[in-house]
């Protein structure tokens, strides 16, 4: 759930350091790799891929080593990846575009793992309809995917952010804030969302299942590292889909694996399964490939880049919404084709679907 804790964009000083230290300058093939992840229902498999030995199994197959490192602070994990300390990291499509790609680090969406399908939502106190949000003060983590969801929700009923007042509230304070008389509208994510929606006189009036496929959770990797070391991508993808096959089943192995993930994320099996129910996991690589190749992804990323530009976080010094180029399957692009820094490449997932890893 920490994946949504995005708040502030990189400082100018950090952005400069990124450009100076990004691993894109290291073109030589290598044997040792590091990826990072943080706590979120769709990313918990990475911890068990490491703990179960699956990563070693697949890395050994390709004669490399891959270390999977958990970092408790989501934004810190992305910052460390962006600074070149990791070859890959889990993050949302929105944060990938704003932080590493906006900071100049060419980044590839290697494994499109899932999208939020109800894990994020808007709750009103004493009101029943989304339209009732007009004129209210809305508490949320500013510039997060919650903020993005609010904008999309307002779009759906002909309202805009100017029709209400946004108040930045940290995820750690959200439940306590909602319990005060002054707070009557919040946007947040699970498990906070479920707890708040369950409070008296509270109604969830909109959630991410109404904008399906827009808040996407991905294993992003450095494009240059992947280009020079395709075995790195193959090992990661192979390990991931073997884990997907195990955890998606109801047999003892699947239950044991999900139980371990539940424990690691601070809940029990029922709690973890509840979170999975509002997460559209791509358990099969073919599903992930189809999602990545669908025209809807381009529409989604157009929404996302416009949101980021309007908020001033589409890269340091971005002068237009086209500042950062985005590449999609089939040679399609958005933005500056001379500055492609985010690439949706389904080729490694397609290898998994074809059984060629």
Coordinates of C-alpha atoms in Angstrom, one line a residue:
X1 CA 0.0 0.0 0.0
X2 CA 3.0 2.2 0.3
X3 CA 3.1 2.4 -3.5
X4 CA 0.7 5.3 -3.3
X5 CA 2.8 7.4 -1.0
X6 CA 4.1 9.6 -3.8
X7 CA 4.1 13.2 -2.7
X8 CA 6.8 15.4 -4.1
X9 CA 8.8 15.4 -7.3
X10 CA 12.6 15.2 -7.4
X11 CA 14.4 18.4 -6.6
X12 CA 16.4 20.0 -9.3
X13 CA 19.6 19.0 -7.5
X14 CA 18.6 15.3 -7.4
X15 CA 17.5 15.4 -11.1
X16 CA 21.0 16.6 -12.0
X17 CA 22.6 13.8 -10.0
X18 CA 20.3 11.3 -11.7
X19 CA 21.6 12.4 -15.1
X20 CA 25.1 12.1 -13.9
X21 CA 24.8 8.7 -12.3
X22 CA 22.2 6.8 -14.3
X23 CA 23.3 3.3 -15.2
X24 CA 22.7 4.0 -18.8
X25 CA 26.3 5.1 -19.1
X26 CA 27.3 1.5 -18.2
X27 CA 26.9 -0.4 -21.5
X28 CA 29.2 -3.4 -20.7
X29 CA 27.5 -6.7 -20.1
X30 CA 27.5 -7.8 -16.5
X31 CA 26.6 -10.8 -14.4
X32 CA 25.2 -9.3 -11.1
X33 CA 22.0 -7.4 -10.9
X34 CA 19.8 -5.8 -8.3
X35 CA 16.1 -5.0 -8.3
X36 CA 14.0 -3.4 -5.5
X37 CA 10.4 -3.6 -4.5
X38 CA 8.1 -2.2 -1.7
X39 CA 5.1 -3.4 0.1
X40 CA 1.9 -3.6 -2.0
X41 CA -0.4 -6.5 -2.7
X42 CA 0.7 -6.9 -6.3
X43 CA 4.4 -6.7 -5.5
X44 CA 4.5 -9.1 -2.5
X45 CA 5.4 -12.0 -4.9
X46 CA 8.9 -10.4 -5.4
X47 CA 9.7 -11.1 -1.7
X48 CA 8.7 -14.7 -2.0
X49 CA 10.5 -15.1 -5.4
X50 CA 13.6 -14.2 -3.5
X51 CA 12.9 -16.2 -0.3
X52 CA 11.7 -19.4 -2.1
X53 CA 14.8 -19.6 -4.3
X54 CA 12.9 -19.1 -7.5
X55 CA 15.0 -16.1 -8.4
X56 CA 18.2 -18.1 -7.9
X57 CA 16.8 -20.9 -10.0
X58 CA 16.1 -18.7 -13.0
X59 CA 19.2 -16.6 -12.5
X60 CA 21.3 -19.8 -12.5
X61 CA 19.7 -20.9 -15.7
X62 CA 21.1 -17.8 -17.4
X63 CA 24.4 -17.7 -15.6
X64 CA 23.8 -14.5 -13.7
X65 CA 22.8 -13.5 -10.2
X66 CA 19.8 -11.3 -9.3
X67 CA 19.3 -9.8 -5.8
X68 CA 15.8 -8.7 -4.9
X69 CA 15.8 -6.1 -2.2
X70 CA 12.8 -4.9 -0.2
X71 CA 12.8 -1.1 0.5
X72 CA 10.1 0.0 3.0
X73 CA 9.8 3.5 1.6
X74 CA 8.2 3.4 -1.9
X75 CA 9.4 6.8 -3.2
X76 CA 12.9 6.1 -1.8
X77 CA 12.9 2.8 -3.8
X78 CA 12.2 4.7 -7.0
X79 CA 14.7 7.3 -6.2
X80 CA 17.4 4.7 -5.6
X81 CA 16.5 3.0 -8.9
X82 CA 16.6 6.4 -10.7
X83 CA 20.0 7.2 -9.2
X84 CA 21.3 3.9 -10.6
X85 CA 21.6 1.9 -7.4
X86 CA 19.2 -0.7 -8.8
X87 CA 18.7 -2.2 -12.3
X88 CA 15.0 -2.4 -11.8
X89 CA 12.2 -1.5 -9.4
X90 CA 8.5 -1.9 -8.9
X91 CA 6.4 1.3 -9.4
X92 CA 3.2 2.5 -11.0
X93 CA 3.0 3.8 -14.6
X94 CA 2.4 7.3 -13.3
X95 CA 5.4 7.4 -11.0
X96 CA 7.6 5.8 -13.6
X97 CA 6.8 8.6 -16.0
X98 CA 7.3 11.4 -13.5
X99 CA 10.4 10.2 -11.6
X100 CA 12.9 8.1 -13.6
X101 CA 11.6 8.9 -17.1
X102 CA 11.0 12.5 -16.2
X103 CA 14.4 12.6 -14.6
X104 CA 16.1 11.4 -17.8
X105 CA 16.5 7.7 -17.1
X106 CA 15.3 5.6 -20.0
X107 CA 13.1 3.0 -18.4
X108 CA 11.2 -0.1 -19.7
X109 CA 8.1 -1.7 -18.5
X110 CA 9.3 -5.3 -18.3
X111 CA 6.5 -7.0 -16.4
X112 CA 3.1 -5.4 -16.3
X113 CA 1.9 -7.2 -13.2
X114 CA -1.6 -5.8 -12.4
X115 CA -3.8 -2.8 -12.2
X116 CA -5.9 -1.4 -9.3
X117 CA -9.4 -2.6 -9.8
X118 CA -11.1 -1.1 -6.7
X119 CA -8.0 -0.7 -4.4
X120 CA -8.3 3.1 -4.6
X121 CA -11.5 5.0 -3.9
X122 CA -13.4 8.1 -2.8
X123 CA -15.4 8.1 0.4
X124 CA -17.9 10.7 1.5
X125 CA -19.3 11.2 5.0
X126 CA -23.0 11.7 5.2
X127 CA -23.4 11.8 1.4
X128 CA -24.3 9.1 -1.1
X129 CA -23.4 10.4 -4.6
X130 CA -20.1 11.4 -6.2
X131 CA -21.7 14.7 -7.3
X132 CA -22.1 15.6 -3.6
X133 CA -18.3 16.2 -3.5
X134 CA -18.8 19.6 -5.2
X135 CA -17.8 22.4 -2.8
X136 CA -16.3 20.1 -0.3
X137 CA -12.8 19.9 1.2
X138 CA -11.2 16.7 0.1
X139 CA -8.3 15.1 2.0
X140 CA -5.8 13.0 0.0
X141 CA -2.1 12.5 -0.6
X142 CA -1.4 15.3 -2.9
X143 CA 0.1 14.5 -6.3
X144 CA -0.4 10.8 -5.7
X145 CA -2.5 8.3 -7.7
X146 CA -5.3 9.3 -5.3
X147 CA -5.1 12.8 -6.7
X148 CA -5.1 11.4 -10.2
X149 CA -8.2 9.2 -9.4
X150 CA -10.0 12.3 -8.0
X151 CA -9.4 14.2 -11.3
X152 CA -10.6 11.3 -13.3
X153 CA -13.7 10.9 -11.1
X154 CA -14.5 14.6 -11.4
X155 CA -14.1 14.4 -15.2
X156 CA -16.8 11.6 -15.3
X157 CA -19.5 14.0 -13.9
X158 CA -18.4 17.2 -15.5
X159 CA -16.7 18.7 -12.5
X160 CA -13.1 19.9 -12.1
X161 CA -10.7 20.4 -9.3
X162 CA -11.6 24.0 -9.0
X163 CA -15.1 22.9 -7.8
X164 CA -13.6 21.7 -4.5
X165 CA -10.6 22.2 -2.2
X166 CA -7.9 19.6 -2.0
X167 CA -6.0 19.3 1.3
X168 CA -2.8 17.3 1.5
X169 CA -3.0 14.6 4.2
X170 CA -0.4 11.9 4.7
X171 CA -1.5 8.2 4.4
X172 CA -0.4 7.8 8.0
X173 CA -2.8 10.4 9.2
X174 CA -5.8 9.7 6.9
X175 CA -7.9 7.5 9.2
X176 CA -7.4 9.8 12.2
X177 CA -8.3 12.8 10.0
X178 CA -11.4 11.2 8.7
X179 CA -12.6 10.6 12.3
X180 CA -12.7 14.4 12.9
X181 CA -15.9 16.4 12.3
X182 CA -14.1 18.7 9.9
X183 CA -13.2 16.0 7.4
X184 CA -16.1 14.7 5.2
X185 CA -14.4 13.6 2.0
X186 CA -11.2 11.5 1.4
X187 CA -9.5 9.7 -1.4
X188 CA -7.3 6.9 -0.4
X189 CA -6.3 3.2 -1.0
X190 CA -6.5 -0.1 0.6
X191 CA -6.4 -1.1 3.4
X192 CA -7.2 2.4 4.5
X193 CA -10.0 2.6 2.0
X194 CA -11.8 -0.4 3.4
X195 CA -11.5 0.8 7.0
X196 CA -12.7 4.3 6.2
X197 CA -15.6 3.1 4.0
X198 CA -16.7 0.9 6.9
X199 CA -17.1 3.8 9.3
X200 CA -20.6 5.1 10.2
X201 CA -22.4 7.3 7.6
X202 CA -19.6 6.6 5.1
X203 CA -20.2 5.8 1.4
X204 CA -17.6 4.8 -1.2
X205 CA -18.9 6.9 -4.1
X206 CA -16.1 6.1 -6.7
X207 CA -13.3 3.6 -7.0
X208 CA -10.6 2.6 -9.5
X209 CA -12.8 -0.2 -10.9
X210 CA -14.5 2.7 -12.7
X211 CA -11.3 3.7 -14.4
X212 CA -10.0 0.1 -15.1
X213 CA -6.5 -0.3 -16.2
X214 CA -5.3 3.2 -15.4
X215 CA -3.3 2.7 -12.1
X216 CA -0.8 0.0 -13.3
X217 CA 1.8 -1.8 -11.2
X218 CA 4.9 -2.7 -13.0
X219 CA 8.5 -4.0 -12.7
X220 CA 10.4 -1.3 -14.4
X221 CA 14.0 -1.8 -15.5
X222 CA 16.7 0.4 -16.9
X223 CA 16.5 0.2 -20.7
X224 CA 20.2 0.2 -21.4
X225 CA 20.9 -2.5 -18.9
X226 CA 18.1 -4.6 -20.4
X227 CA 19.4 -4.0 -23.9
X228 CA 23.0 -5.1 -23.0
X229 CA 21.8 -7.9 -20.8
X230 CA 18.7 -9.7 -22.2
X231 CA 19.3 -12.6 -19.9
X232 CA 18.5 -10.3 -17.0
X233 CA 15.1 -9.7 -18.4
X234 CA 14.5 -13.4 -19.2
X235 CA 15.5 -14.4 -15.6
X236 CA 13.2 -11.9 -14.0
X237 CA 10.2 -12.7 -16.2
X238 CA 10.7 -16.4 -15.9
X239 CA 10.8 -16.3 -12.1
X240 CA 7.8 -14.0 -12.0
X241 CA 5.5 -16.1 -14.1
X242 CA 6.5 -19.3 -12.3
X243 CA 5.4 -17.6 -9.1
X244 CA 2.2 -16.4 -10.7
X245 CA 1.4 -20.0 -11.6
X246 CA 2.0 -21.1 -8.0
X247 CA 0.2 -18.4 -6.1
X248 CA -2.9 -18.3 -8.4
X249 CA -3.8 -21.9 -7.5
X250 CA -6.0 -23.1 -4.6
X251 CA -3.8 -26.1 -3.8
X252 CA -1.6 -26.2 -0.7
X253 CA 1.4 -24.7 -2.5
X254 CA -0.7 -21.7 -3.6
X255 CA -2.2 -21.2 -0.2
X256 CA 1.2 -21.5 1.5
X257 CA 2.7 -18.9 -0.8
X258 CA -0.2 -16.4 -0.4
X259 CA -0.1 -17.0 3.4
X260 CA 3.6 -16.1 3.4
X261 CA 2.9 -12.9 1.4
X262 CA 0.0 -12.1 3.7
X263 CA 2.3 -12.4 6.8
X264 CA 5.0 -10.3 5.1
X265 CA 2.5 -7.5 4.4
X266 CA 1.0 -7.5 7.9
X267 CA -2.3 -9.3 7.4
X268 CA -3.7 -12.8 7.2
X269 CA -4.6 -15.0 4.2
X270 CA -8.2 -13.7 4.2
X271 CA -7.0 -10.1 4.3
X272 CA -4.5 -10.7 1.5
X273 CA -7.0 -12.5 -0.7
X274 CA -9.4 -9.6 -0.1
X275 CA -6.8 -7.2 -1.4
X276 CA -6.1 -9.5 -4.4
X277 CA -9.9 -9.4 -5.2
X278 CA -9.7 -5.7 -5.9
X279 CA -6.4 -6.1 -7.9
X280 CA -6.5 -7.2 -11.5
X281 CA -3.5 -9.5 -11.4
X282 CA -2.2 -10.7 -14.8
X283 CA -1.4 -14.2 -13.6
X284 CA -0.7 -15.4 -17.2
X285 CA 1.8 -13.6 -19.4
X286 CA -0.6 -13.8 -22.4
X287 CA -3.0 -11.5 -20.4
X288 CA -0.2 -9.1 -19.7
X289 CA 0.9 -9.0 -23.3
X290 CA -2.7 -8.3 -24.5
X291 CA -3.1 -5.5 -22.0
X292 CA 0.2 -3.9 -23.0
X293 CA -0.7 -4.1 -26.7
X294 CA -4.2 -2.8 -26.3
X295 CA -4.9 0.7 -27.7
X296 CA -6.4 1.6 -24.3
X297 CA -3.0 1.8 -22.8
X298 CA -2.1 4.7 -25.0
X299 CA -5.3 6.5 -23.9
X300 CA -4.4 5.8 -20.3
X301 CA -0.9 7.2 -20.6
X302 CA -2.2 10.3 -22.3
X303 CA -4.5 10.9 -19.3
X304 CA -1.5 10.3 -17.0
X305 CA 1.0 12.6 -18.8
X306 CA -1.6 15.4 -19.0
X307 CA -2.2 15.1 -15.3
X308 CA 1.5 15.2 -14.5
X309 CA 2.1 18.2 -16.8
X310 CA -0.8 20.1 -15.3
X311 CA 0.6 19.5 -11.8
X312 CA 4.1 20.5 -12.9
X313 CA 5.7 17.1 -12.3
X314 CA 6.3 15.7 -15.8
X315 CA 10.0 16.0 -15.6
X316 CA 12.2 18.8 -14.5
X317 CA 11.6 21.9 -16.7
X318 CA 9.0 20.3 -18.9
X319 CA 7.6 22.9 -21.2
X320 CA 4.8 20.9 -22.8
X321 CA 2.9 17.7 -22.3
X322 CA 5.1 16.2 -25.0
X323 CA 8.3 16.7 -23.1
X324 CA 8.8 13.0 -22.3
X325 CA 8.3 10.5 -25.1
X326 CA 6.5 7.2 -24.5
X327 CA 6.9 4.2 -26.7
X328 CA 4.3 1.5 -27.2
X329 CA 4.1 -1.8 -29.1
X330 CA 3.8 -1.5 -32.8
X331 CA 6.0 1.6 -33.1
X332 CA 3.3 3.9 -31.6
X333 CA 4.4 6.8 -29.5
X334 CA 3.2 9.7 -27.4
X335 CA 5.3 12.9 -26.9
X336 CA 8.7 13.7 -28.2
X337 CA 10.1 10.9 -30.3
X338 CA 13.6 12.4 -29.8
X339 CA 13.3 12.0 -26.0
X340 CA 11.7 8.5 -25.5
X341 CA 12.3 7.7 -21.8
X342 CA 9.4 5.3 -21.1
X343 CA 8.9 2.1 -23.1
X344 CA 6.2 -0.5 -22.9
X345 CA 7.9 -3.6 -24.3
X346 CA 5.9 -6.8 -24.1
X347 CA 8.5 -8.9 -25.8
X348 CA 9.9 -10.6 -22.7
X349 CA 6.4 -11.4 -21.4
X350 CA 5.6 -12.8 -24.9
X351 CA 8.6 -15.1 -24.6
X352 CA 7.0 -16.4 -21.3
X353 CA 3.6 -16.8 -23.0
X354 CA 5.3 -18.8 -25.8
X355 CA 7.2 -21.0 -23.4
X356 CA 10.5 -19.7 -24.8
X357 CA 12.3 -18.7 -21.6

